[in-house]
Short mmCIF file of C-alpha atoms in Angstrom, two decimals:
data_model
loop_
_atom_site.label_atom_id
_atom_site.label_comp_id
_atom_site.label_asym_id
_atom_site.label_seq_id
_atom_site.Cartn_x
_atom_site.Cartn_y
_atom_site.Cartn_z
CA UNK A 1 0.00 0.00 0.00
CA UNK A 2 1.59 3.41 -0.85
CA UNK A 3 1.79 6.14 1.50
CA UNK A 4 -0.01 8.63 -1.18
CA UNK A 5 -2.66 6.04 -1.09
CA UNK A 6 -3.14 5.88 2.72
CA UNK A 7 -3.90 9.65 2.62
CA UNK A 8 -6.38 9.84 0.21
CA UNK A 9 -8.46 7.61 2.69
CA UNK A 10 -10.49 9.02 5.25
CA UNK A 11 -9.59 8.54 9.24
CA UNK A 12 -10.45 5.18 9.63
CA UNK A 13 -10.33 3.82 6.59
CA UNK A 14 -7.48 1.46 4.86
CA UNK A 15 -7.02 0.42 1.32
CA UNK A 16 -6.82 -3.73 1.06
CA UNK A 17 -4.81 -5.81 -1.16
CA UNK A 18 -7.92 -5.57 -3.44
CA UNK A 19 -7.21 -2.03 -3.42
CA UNK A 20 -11.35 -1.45 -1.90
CA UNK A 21 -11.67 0.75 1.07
CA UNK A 22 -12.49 -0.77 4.11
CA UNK A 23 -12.74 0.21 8.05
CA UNK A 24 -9.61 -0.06 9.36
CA UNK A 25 -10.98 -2.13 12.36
CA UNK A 26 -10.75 -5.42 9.87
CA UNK A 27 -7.36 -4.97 8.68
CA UNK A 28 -5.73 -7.92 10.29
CA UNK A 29 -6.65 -10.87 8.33
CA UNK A 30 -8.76 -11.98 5.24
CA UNK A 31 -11.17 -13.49 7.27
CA UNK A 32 -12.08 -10.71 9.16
CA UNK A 33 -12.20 -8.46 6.40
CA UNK A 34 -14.54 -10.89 4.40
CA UNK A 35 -17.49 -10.45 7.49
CA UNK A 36 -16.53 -6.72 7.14
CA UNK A 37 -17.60 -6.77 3.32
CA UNK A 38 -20.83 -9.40 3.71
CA UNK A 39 -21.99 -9.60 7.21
CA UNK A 40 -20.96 -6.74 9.70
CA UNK A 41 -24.23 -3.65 9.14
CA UNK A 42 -26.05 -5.82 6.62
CA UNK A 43 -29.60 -5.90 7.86
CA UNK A 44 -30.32 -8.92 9.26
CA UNK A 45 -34.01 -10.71 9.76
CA UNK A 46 -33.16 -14.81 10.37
CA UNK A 47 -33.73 -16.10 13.79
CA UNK A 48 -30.95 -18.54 14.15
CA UNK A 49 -28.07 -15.78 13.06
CA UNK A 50 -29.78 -13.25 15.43
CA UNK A 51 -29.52 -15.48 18.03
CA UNK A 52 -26.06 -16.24 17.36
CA UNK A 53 -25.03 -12.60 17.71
CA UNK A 54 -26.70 -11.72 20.75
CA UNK A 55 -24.70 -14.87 21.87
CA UNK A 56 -21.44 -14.08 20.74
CA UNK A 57 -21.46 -10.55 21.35
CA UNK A 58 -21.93 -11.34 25.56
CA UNK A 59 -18.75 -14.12 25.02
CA UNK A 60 -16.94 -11.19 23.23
CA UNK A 61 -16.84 -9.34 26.42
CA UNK A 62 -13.61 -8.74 27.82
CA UNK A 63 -12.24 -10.12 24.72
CA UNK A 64 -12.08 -8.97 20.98
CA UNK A 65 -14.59 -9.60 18.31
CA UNK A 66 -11.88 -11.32 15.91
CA UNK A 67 -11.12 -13.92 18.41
CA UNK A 68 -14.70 -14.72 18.59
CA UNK A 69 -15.01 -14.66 15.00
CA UNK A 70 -12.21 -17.41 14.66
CA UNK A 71 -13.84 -19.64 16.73
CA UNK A 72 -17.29 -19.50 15.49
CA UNK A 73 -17.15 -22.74 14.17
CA UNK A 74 -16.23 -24.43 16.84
CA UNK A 75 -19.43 -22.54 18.63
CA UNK A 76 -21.78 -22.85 16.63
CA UNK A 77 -20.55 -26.91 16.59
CA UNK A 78 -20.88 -26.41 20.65
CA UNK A 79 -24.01 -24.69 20.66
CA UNK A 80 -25.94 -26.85 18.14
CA UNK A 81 -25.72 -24.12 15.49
CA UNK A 82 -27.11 -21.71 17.73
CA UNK A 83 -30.96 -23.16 17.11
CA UNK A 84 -32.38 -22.13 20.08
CA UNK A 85 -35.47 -24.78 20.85
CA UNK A 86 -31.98 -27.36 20.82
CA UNK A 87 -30.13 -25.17 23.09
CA UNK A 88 -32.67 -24.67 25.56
CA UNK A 89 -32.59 -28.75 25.81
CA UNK A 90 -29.10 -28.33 27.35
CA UNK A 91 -28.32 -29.23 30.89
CA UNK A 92 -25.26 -30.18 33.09
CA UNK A 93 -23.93 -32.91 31.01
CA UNK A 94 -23.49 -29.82 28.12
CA UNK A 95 -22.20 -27.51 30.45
CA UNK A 96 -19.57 -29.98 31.16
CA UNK A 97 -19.17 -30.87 27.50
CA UNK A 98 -18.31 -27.15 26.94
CA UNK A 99 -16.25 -25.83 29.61
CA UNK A 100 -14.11 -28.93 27.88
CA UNK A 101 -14.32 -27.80 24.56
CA UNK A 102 -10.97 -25.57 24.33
CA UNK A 103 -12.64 -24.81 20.95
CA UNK A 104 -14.43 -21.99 22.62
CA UNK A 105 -14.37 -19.37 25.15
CA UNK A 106 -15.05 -21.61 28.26
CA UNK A 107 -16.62 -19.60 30.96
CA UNK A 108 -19.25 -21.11 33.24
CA UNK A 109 -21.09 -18.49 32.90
CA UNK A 110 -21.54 -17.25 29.47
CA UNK A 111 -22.62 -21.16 28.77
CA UNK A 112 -25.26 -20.54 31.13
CA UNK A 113 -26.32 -17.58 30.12
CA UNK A 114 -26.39 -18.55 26.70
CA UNK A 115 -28.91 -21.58 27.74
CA UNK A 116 -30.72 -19.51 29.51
CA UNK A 117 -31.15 -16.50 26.96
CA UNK A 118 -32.24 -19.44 24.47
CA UNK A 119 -35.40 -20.32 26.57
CA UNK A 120 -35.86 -16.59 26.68
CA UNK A 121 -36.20 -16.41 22.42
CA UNK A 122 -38.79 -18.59 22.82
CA UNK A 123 -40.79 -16.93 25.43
CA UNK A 124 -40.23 -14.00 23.44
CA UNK A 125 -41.98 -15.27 19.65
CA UNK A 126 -44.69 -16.46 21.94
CA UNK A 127 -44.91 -12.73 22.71
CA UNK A 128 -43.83 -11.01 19.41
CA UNK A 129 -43.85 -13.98 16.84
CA UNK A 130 -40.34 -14.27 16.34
CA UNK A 131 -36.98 -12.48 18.08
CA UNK A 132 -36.65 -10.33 14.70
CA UNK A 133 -40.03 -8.35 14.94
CA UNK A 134 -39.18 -7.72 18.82
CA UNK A 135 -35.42 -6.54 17.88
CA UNK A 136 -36.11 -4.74 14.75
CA UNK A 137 -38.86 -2.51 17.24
CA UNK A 138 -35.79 -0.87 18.77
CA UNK A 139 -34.05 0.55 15.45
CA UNK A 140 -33.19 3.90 15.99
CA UNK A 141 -34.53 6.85 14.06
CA UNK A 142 -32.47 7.78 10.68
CA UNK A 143 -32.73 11.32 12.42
CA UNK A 144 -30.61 9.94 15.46
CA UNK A 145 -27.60 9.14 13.67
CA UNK A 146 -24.93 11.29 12.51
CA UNK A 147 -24.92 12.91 9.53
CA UNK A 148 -22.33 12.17 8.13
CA UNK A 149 -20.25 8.79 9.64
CA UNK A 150 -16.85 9.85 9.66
CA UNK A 151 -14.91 7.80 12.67
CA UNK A 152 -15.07 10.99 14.88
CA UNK A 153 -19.10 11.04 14.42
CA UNK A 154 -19.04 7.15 15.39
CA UNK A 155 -16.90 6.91 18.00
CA UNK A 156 -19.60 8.57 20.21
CA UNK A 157 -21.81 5.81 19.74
CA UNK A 158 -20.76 3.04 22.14
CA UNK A 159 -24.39 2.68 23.18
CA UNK A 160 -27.87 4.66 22.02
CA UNK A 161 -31.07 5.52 23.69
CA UNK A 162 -32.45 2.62 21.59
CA UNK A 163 -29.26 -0.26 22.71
CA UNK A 164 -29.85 0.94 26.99
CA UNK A 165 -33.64 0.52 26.28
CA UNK A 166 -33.35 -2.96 24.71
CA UNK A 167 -30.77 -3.76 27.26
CA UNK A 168 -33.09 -2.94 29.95
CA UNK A 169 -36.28 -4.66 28.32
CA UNK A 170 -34.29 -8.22 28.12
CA UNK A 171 -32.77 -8.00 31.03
CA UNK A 172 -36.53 -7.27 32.62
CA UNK A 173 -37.59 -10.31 30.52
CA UNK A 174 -34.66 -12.55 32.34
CA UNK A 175 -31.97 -12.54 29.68
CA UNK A 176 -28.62 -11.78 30.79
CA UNK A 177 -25.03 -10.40 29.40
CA UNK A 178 -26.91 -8.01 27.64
CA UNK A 179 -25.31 -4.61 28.44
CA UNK A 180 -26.22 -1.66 26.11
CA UNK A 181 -22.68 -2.25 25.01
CA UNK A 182 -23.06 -5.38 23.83
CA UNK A 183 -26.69 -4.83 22.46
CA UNK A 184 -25.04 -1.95 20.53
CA UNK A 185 -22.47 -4.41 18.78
CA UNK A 186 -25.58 -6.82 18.32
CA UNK A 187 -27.03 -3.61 16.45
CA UNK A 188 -24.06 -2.57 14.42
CA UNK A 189 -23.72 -6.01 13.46
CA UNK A 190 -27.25 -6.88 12.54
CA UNK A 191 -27.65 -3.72 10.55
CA UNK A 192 -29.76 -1.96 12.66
CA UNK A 193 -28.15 0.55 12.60
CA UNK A 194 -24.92 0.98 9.40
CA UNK A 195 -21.77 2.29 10.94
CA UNK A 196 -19.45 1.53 7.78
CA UNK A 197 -17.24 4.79 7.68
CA UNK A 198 -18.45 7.24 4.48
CA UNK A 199 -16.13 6.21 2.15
CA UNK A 200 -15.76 2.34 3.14
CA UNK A 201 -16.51 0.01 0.05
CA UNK A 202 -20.06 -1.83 1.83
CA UNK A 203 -21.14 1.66 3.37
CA UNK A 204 -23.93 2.13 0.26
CA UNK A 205 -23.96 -2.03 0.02
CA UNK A 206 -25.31 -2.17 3.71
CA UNK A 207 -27.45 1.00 2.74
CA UNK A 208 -28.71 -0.76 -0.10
CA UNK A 209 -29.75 -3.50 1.63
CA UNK A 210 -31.45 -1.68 4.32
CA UNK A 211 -33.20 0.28 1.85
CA UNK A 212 -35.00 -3.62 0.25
CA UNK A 213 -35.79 -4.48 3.71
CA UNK A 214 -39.17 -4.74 5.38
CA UNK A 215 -38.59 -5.07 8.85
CA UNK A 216 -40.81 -7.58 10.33
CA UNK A 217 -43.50 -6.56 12.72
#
């Protein structure tokens, strides 16, 4: 990458091997970089991946996102791909099973909450019809968000109004490792809200695809 290249780009931002724009938070490996381009602010609807995130994001804590990201194989293999009627089946003989599973982050815990927040999805489509049309309720206002996303504008948003009142309503509702934190990451991940840097290659992809979607209700 030249140098005259690197300061064309806007704070932020870093020019792959592809020569595309990209946040600079995805730089250190391909892998990363590929759930940059097609996962990370895409809007997201499917129960099962939802699920997943709101799972992985309270593991993440304490830890970085790329770590959990290279060993989401080996949870979703744990975890029974994250299906939740299946992991709300789980008792002591899978807790065991997972604090042994050096495949994954193996905290007591998280394990438990994740069982736990699992029978929780299904109390809440029994309520709302599925955990998509109760997330997709707390999407913030277009008029929230900063004008323009440079990384200055975004790195005030660590949580919203919208991420501390989800936070609060699940934890109400009995789920825990939920922190508006985390519930933001859930949202910046799910593309509830799109926090792609102006300028970064899947900003206007993400928008795009935001733009096709009906949220459910």
């Amino acid at each position: 990458m030249s140098s005259s290249k690197t300061q064309t780009l806007a704070d932020g931002l870093f020019s792959g091997a592809d020569g595309a724009p990209r946040c600079r938070w995805c730089e250190a490996t391909p892998a990363y970089q590929h759930y940059h381009d097609h996962e990370w602010g895409f809007p997201v609807t499917d129960e099962r991946r939802l699920f997943e995130k709101l799972c992985l994001e309270g593991f993440q804590a304490g830890l970085s996102w790329l770590t959990i990201l290279n060993k989401r194989e080996n949870f979703r293999r744990g975890f029974a791909n994250f299906e939740a009627e299946a992991v709300a089946r789980f008792g002591e003989a899978d807790v065991a099973r997972l604090l042994a599973d050096a495949g994954i982050v193996r905290h007591r815990g998280k394990i438990e909450s994740t069982i736990n927040n699992a029978k929780r999805v299904l109390e809440l489509r029994e309520e709302f019809g599925s955990l998509a049309a109760y997330a997709w309720r707390f999407e913030p206002s277009p008029s929230s968000r900063p004008k323009k996303a440079t990384l200055a504008a975004l790195r005030a948003f660590t949580t919203t109004a919208e991420s501390i009142a989800m936070s609060k309503d699940l934890k109400k509702r009995g789920w825990s490792f939920v922190g508006p934190t985390t519930v933001y990451a859930f949202m910046q991940a799910m593309g509830l809200v799109n926090d792609h840097i102006e300028g970064c290659g899947a900003r206007e992809a993400a928008l795009a695809a935001r733009k096709a979607l009906t949220p459910p209700r």
